[in-house]
XYZ file of C-alpha atoms in Angstrom:
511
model
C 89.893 113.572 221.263
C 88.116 113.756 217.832
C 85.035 116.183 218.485
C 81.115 113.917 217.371
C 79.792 114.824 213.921
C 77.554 117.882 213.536
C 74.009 117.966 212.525
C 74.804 119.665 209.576
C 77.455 117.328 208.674
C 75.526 114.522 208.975
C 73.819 115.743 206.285
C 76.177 117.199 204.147
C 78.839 114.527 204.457
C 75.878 112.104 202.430
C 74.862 114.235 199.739
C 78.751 114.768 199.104
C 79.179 110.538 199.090
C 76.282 110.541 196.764
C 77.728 113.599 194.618
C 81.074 111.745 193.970
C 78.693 108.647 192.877
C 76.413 110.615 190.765
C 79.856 112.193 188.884
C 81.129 108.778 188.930
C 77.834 106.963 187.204
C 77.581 110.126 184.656
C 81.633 110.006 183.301
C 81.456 106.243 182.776
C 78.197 106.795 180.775
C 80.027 109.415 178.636
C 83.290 107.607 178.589
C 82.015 104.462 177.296
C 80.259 106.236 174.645
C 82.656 109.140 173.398
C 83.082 109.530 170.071
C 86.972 108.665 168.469
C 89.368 109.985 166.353
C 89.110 113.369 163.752
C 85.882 114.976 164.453
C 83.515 117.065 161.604
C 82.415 121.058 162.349
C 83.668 122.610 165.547
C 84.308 119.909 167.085
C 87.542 119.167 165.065
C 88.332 122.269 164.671
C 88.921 121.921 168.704
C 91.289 118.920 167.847
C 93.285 121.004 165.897
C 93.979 124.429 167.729
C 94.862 122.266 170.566
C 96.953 120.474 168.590
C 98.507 123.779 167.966
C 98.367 125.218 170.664
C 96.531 128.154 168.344
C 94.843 130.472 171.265
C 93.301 132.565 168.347
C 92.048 132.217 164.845
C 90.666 133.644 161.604
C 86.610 133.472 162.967
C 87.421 136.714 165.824
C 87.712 136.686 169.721
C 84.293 135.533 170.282
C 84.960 131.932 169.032
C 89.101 131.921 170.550
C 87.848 129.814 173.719
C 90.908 129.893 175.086
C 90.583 128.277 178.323
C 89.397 125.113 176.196
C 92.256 124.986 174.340
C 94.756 125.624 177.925
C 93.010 122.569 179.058
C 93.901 120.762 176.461
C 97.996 121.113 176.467
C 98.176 118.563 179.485
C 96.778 115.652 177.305
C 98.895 115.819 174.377
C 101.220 114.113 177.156
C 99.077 111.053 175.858
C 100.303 111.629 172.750
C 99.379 113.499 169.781
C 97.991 110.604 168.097
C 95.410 110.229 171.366
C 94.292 113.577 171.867
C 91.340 113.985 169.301
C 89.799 110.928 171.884
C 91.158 112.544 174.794
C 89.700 115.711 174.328
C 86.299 114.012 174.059
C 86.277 112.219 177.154
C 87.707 115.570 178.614
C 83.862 116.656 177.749
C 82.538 113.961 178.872
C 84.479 114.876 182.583
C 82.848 118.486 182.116
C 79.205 117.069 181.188
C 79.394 114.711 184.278
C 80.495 118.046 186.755
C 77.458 119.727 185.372
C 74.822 116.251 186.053
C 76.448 116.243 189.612
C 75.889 119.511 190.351
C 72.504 119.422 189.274
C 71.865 116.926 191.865
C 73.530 118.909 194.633
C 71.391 121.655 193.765
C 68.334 119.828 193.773
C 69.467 118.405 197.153
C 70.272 122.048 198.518
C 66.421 123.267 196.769
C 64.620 120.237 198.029
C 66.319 118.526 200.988
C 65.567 115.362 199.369
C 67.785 112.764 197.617
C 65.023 111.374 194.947
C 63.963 114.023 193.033
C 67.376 115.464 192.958
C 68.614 112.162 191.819
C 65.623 112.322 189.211
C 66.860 115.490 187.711
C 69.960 114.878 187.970
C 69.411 111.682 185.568
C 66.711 113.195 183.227
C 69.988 115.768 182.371
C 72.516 113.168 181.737
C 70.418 111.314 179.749
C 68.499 114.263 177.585
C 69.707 114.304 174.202
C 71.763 117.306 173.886
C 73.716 116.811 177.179
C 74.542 112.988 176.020
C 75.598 114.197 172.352
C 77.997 117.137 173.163
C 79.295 114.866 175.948
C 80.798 112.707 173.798
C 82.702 115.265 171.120
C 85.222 117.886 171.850
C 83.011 120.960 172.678
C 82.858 123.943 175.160
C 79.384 123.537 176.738
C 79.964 120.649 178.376
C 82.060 122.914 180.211
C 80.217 125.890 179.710
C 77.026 124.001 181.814
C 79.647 122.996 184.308
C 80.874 126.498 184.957
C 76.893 127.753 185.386
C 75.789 125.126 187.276
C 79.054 125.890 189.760
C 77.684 129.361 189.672
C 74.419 128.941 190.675
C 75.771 126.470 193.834
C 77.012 129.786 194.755
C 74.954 131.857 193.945
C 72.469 130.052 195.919
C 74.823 130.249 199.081
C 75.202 133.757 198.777
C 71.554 134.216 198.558
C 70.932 132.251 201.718
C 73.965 133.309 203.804
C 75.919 135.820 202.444
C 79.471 136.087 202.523
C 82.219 138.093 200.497
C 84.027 134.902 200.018
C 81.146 133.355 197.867
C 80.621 136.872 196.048
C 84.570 136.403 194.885
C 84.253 132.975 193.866
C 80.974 133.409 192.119
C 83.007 136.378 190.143
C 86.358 133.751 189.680
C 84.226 131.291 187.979
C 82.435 133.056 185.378
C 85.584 134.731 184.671
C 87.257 131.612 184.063
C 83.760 130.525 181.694
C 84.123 134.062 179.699
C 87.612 132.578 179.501
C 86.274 129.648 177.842
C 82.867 130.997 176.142
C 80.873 133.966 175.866
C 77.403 132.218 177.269
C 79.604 133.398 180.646
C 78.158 137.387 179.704
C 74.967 136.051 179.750
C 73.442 135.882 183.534
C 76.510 138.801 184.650
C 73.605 141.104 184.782
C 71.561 139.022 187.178
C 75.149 138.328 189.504
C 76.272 141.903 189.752
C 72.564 142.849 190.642
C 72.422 140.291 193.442
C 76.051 141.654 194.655
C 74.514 145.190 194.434
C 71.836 144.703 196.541
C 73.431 143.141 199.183
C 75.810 145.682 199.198
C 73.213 148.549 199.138
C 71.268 146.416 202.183
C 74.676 146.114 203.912
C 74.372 142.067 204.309
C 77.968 142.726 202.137
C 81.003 144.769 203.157
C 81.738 147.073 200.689
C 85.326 145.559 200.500
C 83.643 143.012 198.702
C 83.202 144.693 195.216
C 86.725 145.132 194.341
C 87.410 141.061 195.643
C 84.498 140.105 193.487
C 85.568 142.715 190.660
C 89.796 141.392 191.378
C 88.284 137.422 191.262
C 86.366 138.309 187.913
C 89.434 139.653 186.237
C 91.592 137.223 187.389
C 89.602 134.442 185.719
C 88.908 136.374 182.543
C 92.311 136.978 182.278
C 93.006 134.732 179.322
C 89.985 136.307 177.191
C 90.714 139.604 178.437
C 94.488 139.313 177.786
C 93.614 138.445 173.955
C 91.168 141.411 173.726
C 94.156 143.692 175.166
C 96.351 142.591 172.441
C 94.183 142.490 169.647
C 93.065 146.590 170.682
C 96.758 147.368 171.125
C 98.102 145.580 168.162
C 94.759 146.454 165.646
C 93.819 149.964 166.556
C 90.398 150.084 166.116
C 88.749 149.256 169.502
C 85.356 149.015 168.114
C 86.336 146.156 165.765
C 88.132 144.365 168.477
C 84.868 144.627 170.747
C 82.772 143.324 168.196
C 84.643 140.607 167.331
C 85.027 139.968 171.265
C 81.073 139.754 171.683
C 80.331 138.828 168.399
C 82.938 136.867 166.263
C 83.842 137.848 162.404
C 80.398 136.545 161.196
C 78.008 136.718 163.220
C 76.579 139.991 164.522
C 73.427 139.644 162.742
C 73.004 135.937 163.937
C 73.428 137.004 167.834
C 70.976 140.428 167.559
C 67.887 138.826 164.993
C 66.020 135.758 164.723
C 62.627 134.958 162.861
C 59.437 132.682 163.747
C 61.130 129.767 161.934
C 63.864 129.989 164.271
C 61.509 130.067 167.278
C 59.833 127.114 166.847
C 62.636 125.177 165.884
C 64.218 126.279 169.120
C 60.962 125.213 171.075
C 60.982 122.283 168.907
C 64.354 120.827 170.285
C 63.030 121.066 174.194
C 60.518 119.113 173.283
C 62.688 116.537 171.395
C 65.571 116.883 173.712
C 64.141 116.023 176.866
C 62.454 112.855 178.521
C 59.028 113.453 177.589
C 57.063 113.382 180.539
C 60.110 115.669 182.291
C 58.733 118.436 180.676
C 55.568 118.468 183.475
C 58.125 118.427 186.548
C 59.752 121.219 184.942
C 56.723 124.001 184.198
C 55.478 122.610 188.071
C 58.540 123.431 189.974
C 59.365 126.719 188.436
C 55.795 127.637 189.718
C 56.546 126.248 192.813
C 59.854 127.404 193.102
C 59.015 131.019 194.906
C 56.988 129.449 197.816
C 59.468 126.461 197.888
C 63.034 128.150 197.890
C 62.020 131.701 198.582
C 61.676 134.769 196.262
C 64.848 136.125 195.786
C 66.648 132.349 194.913
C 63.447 131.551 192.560
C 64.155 135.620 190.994
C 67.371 134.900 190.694
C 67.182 131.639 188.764
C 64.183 132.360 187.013
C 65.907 135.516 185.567
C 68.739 133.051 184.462
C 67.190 130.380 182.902
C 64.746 132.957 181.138
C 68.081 134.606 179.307
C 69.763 131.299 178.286
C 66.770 129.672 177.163
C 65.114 132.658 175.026
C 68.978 133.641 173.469
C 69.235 130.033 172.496
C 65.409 129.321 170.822
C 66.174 132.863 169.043
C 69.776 131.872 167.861
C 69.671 131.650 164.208
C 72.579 129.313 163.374
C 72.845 125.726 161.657
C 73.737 124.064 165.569
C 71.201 125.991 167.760
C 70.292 122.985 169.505
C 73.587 123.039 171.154
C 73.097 126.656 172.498
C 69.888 125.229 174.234
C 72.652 123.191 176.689
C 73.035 125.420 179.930
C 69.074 125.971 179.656
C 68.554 122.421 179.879
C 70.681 122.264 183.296
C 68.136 125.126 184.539
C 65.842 123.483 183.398
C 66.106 120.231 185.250
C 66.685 122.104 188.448
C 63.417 123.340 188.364
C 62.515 119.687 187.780
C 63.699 118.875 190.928
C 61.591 120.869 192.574
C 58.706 119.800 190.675
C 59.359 116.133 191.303
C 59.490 116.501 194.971
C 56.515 118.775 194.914
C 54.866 116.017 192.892
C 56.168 113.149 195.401
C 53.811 114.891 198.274
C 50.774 114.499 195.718
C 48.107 111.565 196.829
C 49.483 108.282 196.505
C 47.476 106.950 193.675
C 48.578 110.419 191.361
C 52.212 109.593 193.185
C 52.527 106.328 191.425
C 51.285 107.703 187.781
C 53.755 110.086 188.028
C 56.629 107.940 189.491
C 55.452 105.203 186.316
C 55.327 108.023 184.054
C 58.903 109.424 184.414
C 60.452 106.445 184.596
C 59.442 104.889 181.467
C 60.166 108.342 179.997
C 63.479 108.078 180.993
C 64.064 104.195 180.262
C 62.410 104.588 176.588
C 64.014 107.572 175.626
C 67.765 106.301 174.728
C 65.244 103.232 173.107
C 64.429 106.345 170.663
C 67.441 107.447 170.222
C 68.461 104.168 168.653
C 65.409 103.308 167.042
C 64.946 106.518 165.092
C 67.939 106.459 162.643
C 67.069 103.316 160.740
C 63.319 103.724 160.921
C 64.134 107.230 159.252
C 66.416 105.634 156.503
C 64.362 102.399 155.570
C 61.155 105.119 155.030
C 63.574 107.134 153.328
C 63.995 110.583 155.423
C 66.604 112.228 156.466
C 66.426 114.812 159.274
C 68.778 116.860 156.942
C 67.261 116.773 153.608
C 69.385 117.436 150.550
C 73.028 117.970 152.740
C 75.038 114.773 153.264
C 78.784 114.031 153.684
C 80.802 111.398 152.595
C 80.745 108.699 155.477
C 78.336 109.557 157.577
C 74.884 108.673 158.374
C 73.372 112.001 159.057
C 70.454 110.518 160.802
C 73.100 108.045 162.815
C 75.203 110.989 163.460
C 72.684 114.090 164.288
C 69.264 111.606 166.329
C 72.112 108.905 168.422
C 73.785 110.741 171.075
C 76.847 108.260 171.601
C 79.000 108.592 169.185
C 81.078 105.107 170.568
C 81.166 102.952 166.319
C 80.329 106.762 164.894
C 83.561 107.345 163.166
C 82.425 108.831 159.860
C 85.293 111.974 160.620
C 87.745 109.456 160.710
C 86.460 107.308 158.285
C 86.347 110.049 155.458
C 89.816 111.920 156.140
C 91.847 108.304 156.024
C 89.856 107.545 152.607
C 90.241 110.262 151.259
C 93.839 111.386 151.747
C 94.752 107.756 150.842
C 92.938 108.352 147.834
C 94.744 111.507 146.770
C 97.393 111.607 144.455
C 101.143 112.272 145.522
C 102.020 115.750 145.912
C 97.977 116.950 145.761
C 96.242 119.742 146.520
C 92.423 119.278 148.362
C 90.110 122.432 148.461
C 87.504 121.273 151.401
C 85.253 123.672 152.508
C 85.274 124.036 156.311
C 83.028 121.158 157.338
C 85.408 118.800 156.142
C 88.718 120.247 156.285
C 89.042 119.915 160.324
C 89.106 115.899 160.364
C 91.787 115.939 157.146
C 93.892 118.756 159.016
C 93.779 116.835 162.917
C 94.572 113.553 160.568
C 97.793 115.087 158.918
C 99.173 116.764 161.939
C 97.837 114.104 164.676
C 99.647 111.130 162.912
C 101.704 112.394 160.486
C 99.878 110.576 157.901
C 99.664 111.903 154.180
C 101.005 114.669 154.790
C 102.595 115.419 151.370
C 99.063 116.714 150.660
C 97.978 120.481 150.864
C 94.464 121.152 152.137
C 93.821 124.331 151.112
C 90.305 125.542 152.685
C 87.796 127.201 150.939
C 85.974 129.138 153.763
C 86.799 131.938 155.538
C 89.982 132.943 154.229
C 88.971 132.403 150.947
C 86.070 134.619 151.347
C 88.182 137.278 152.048
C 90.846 136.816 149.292
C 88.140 136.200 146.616
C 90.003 132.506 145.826
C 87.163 130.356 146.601
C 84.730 132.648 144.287
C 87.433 133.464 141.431
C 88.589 130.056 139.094
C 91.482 132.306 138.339
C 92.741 132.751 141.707
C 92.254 129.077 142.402
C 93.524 127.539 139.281
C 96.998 129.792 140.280
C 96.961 128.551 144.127
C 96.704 124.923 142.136
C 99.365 125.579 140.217
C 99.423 122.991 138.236
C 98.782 119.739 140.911
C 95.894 117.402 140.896
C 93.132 118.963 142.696
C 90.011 117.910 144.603
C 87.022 118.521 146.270
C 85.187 117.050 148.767
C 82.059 114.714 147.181
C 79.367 116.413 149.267
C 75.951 117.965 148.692
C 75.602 120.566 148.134
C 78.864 121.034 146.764
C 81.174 123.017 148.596
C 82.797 124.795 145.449
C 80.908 128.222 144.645
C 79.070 128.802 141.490
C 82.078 130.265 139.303
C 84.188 127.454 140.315
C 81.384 124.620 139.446
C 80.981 126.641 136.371
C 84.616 126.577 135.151
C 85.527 122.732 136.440
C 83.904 119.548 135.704
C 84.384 116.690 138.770
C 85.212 112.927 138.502
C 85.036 110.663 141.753
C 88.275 109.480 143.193
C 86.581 107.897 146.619
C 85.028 110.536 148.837
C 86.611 113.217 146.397
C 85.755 114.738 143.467
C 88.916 115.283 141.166
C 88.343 118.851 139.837
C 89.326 119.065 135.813
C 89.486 122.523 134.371
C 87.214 122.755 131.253
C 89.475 124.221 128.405
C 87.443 127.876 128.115
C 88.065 128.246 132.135
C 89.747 131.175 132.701
């Protein structure tokens, strides 16, 4: 005889039904608007290591991401042709995780359906979240893996257990696996761990499970580390290029003012507007709602992710701002229920207030583009590439009729000559490369890129060197501004438009 339902299942058994439907609602959103075909920036470079199968590269350990690019072998059983899409909507699948579990913790905070529900929706439908959804990209994922982590993290705050201390540890291995953000609340996990071990609410057998778990998810990162050491010699490069990447030391240790209030700049743009109140209420109420050590513990969290990302000096520090957001709208929940026991009559402003926040923002995110272009703005003044509508591309976060990637590498390599050569700089030579290898199409073409390899060999800064590595074949750039030739080369070439190229001719006193 089948034993009667629980209390407690009773009420876990609906906020799982309501899970699956909130994970459901949030991957159709994302699938029906995911972006298709050879993607710009990192995003196609993601295409084309999986494509690969290319678990490291030229930029250093810190940007490998090699769980990403494990995830993706399964879907090249779609077919090459498929995956750029595929990998996408497999972003889209990791963005959705994150929404849902955002809602379970604001059910597990609260005890209340709505606001988690509310915060839950406010995330799916903030800009960042909806854009990175919709392109191949790690923190989709990245938010996913945190969000998982604080579900457990929350557990073993509340009723600790070894088993959640090991599965807290097998997670964020398996996100350093995937991205570094994974380093960034380890502090605030191993110093929960430690004082439950110190108090004794832990058995001491617990550390090496926790410390076993960790390593067993980091295993892929860690492995390429290892070999890199081993195979390199100098250990201190290999860490720095573990934590750090080729590039980008400076970038992760310094920031300026400018870079502060641009970071503040995209919360403000990012989220539903009237969201922002919810949030600043319920991380004040958070201590006397969930208890002090849960609100310590998060606080701490969202505190790192949000100041490394508003101090992040790079071109796409909006992106870095993702995982914050997810914090962010947990302390929403709380504030929205703690805003649902106000009076009624302030209960119904604030109930009107959100939701037309949330209904009018995605109105915004259409209406900006062309209100920007007819007045003549561009929110990137003086860069544009061929194809693409940077205020289209960069404001609207669906990328469903966005093809500009695609667009530009089948123009241009069916404008290039037989037998050419194209020198793209790296912005552009991702969607030509996943074109070539993905379909098979032009690919009596060389793209030669003139980034980070070339930086290092001098071609991309010496005509000399380039007009060898030519060798006599027509040549192009890419028709872009600013141009991505250096100074030397502009100085020694003059450039004629063949579509979205510029056909480089040597001028006769080039050397």
């Amino acid at each position: 005889m089948m034993s009667s339902p629980t209390p407690q299942d009773a009420a876990i058994r609906p906020a799982w039904q309501v899970y699956l439907l909130v994970l459901a609602a949030a991957f159709a959103l994302y699938a029906a608007t995911v972006g298709r075909g050879p993607a710009w920036q990192d995003s196609g470079m993601h295409q084309l290591r999986v494509l690969r199968a290319e678990y490291t590269n030229s930029w250093g350990l810190a940007l490998a991401h090699p769980l990403l690019i494990a995830m993706g072998q399964p879907l090249r059983l779609l077919g090459d042709a498929y995956l750029p899409t595929a990998l996408s909507v497999l972003s889209g699948l990791g963005m959705a995780l994150a929404v849902a579990n955002v809602y379970l913790l604001g059910r597990r905070l609260t005890g209340r359906d709505a606001p988690a529900l509310v915060a839950a929706g406010m995330l799916a439908i903030s800009h960042t979240a909806w854009w990175l959804a919709t392109i191949a990209e790690t923190y989709c994922w990245v938010t996913a893996g945190l969000t998982a982590e604080l579900l457990l993290l929350h557990a073993l705050l509340t009723r600790p257990r070894w088993t959640y201390a090991a599965w807290l540890g097998l997670v964020n291995g398996l996100g350093f696996s995937l991205h570094n953000f994974a380093l960034l609340p380890l502090p605030v996990y191993a110093t929960v761990v430690a004082v439950l071990l110190i108090r004794r609410r832990l058995p001491w057998g617990a550390l090496p499970a926790v410390i076993a778990a960790w390593g067993a998810g980091a295993g892929l990162q860690l492995g390429l580390i290892l070999h890199d050491g081993f195979a390199g010699g100098d250990w201190g490069e290999t860490i720095r290029s573990a934590l750090f990447g080729v590039l980008w030391q400076d970038d992760v240790l310094n920031s300026s003012a400018r870079v502060l209030r641009n970071g503040a700049m995209y919360i403000v743009l990012s989220w539903p507007w009237l969201a922002l109140a919810p949030v600043v209420y319920g991380w004040v109420l958070m201590p006397r709602r969930v208890g002090r050590s849960v609100a310590a513990a998060f606080g701490a969290i969202a505190a790192i992710h949000v100041l490394f990302a508003i101090r992040y000096p790079v071109p796409d520090q909006f992106m870095f701002l993702l995982p914050g957001y997810a914090l962010l709208a947990v302390g929403a929940a709380v504030g929205i229920d703690g805003m649902l026991r106000l009076r009624p009559r302030w209960r119904r402003a604030w109930k009107a207030g959100l939701a037309a926040s949330i209904i009018l923002t995605p109105v915004l995110y259409a209406a900006a583009p062309p209100v920007l272009t007819h007045m003549g703005r561009s929110i990137r003044p003086g860069k544009s590439w061929p194809c693409r509508d940077e205020n289209r591309y960069w404001i609207t976060p669906w990328k469903c009729g966005e093809t500009s990637g695609a667009r530009f590498a089948r123009e241009a390599l069916t404008a290039a000559a037989d037998g050419s050569v194209i020198l793209p700089s790296g912005m552009a030579t991702f969607p030509l490369q996943v074109l070539q290898e993905a379909e098979g199409f032009r690919t009596d073409v060389e793209i030669v890129p003139l980034d980070l390899e070339s930086w290092r060999t001098s071609t991309g800064s010496d005509p000399a060197a380039c007009r060898r590595l030519v060798a006599g074949r027509v040549a192009y750039t890419v028709d872009a501004t600013p141009l991505p030739l250096s100074e030397p080369l502009e100085a020694a070439t003059r450039r004629r438009p063949v579509g979205p190229l510029l056909e480089i001719e040597w001028l006769a006193d080039a050397p």
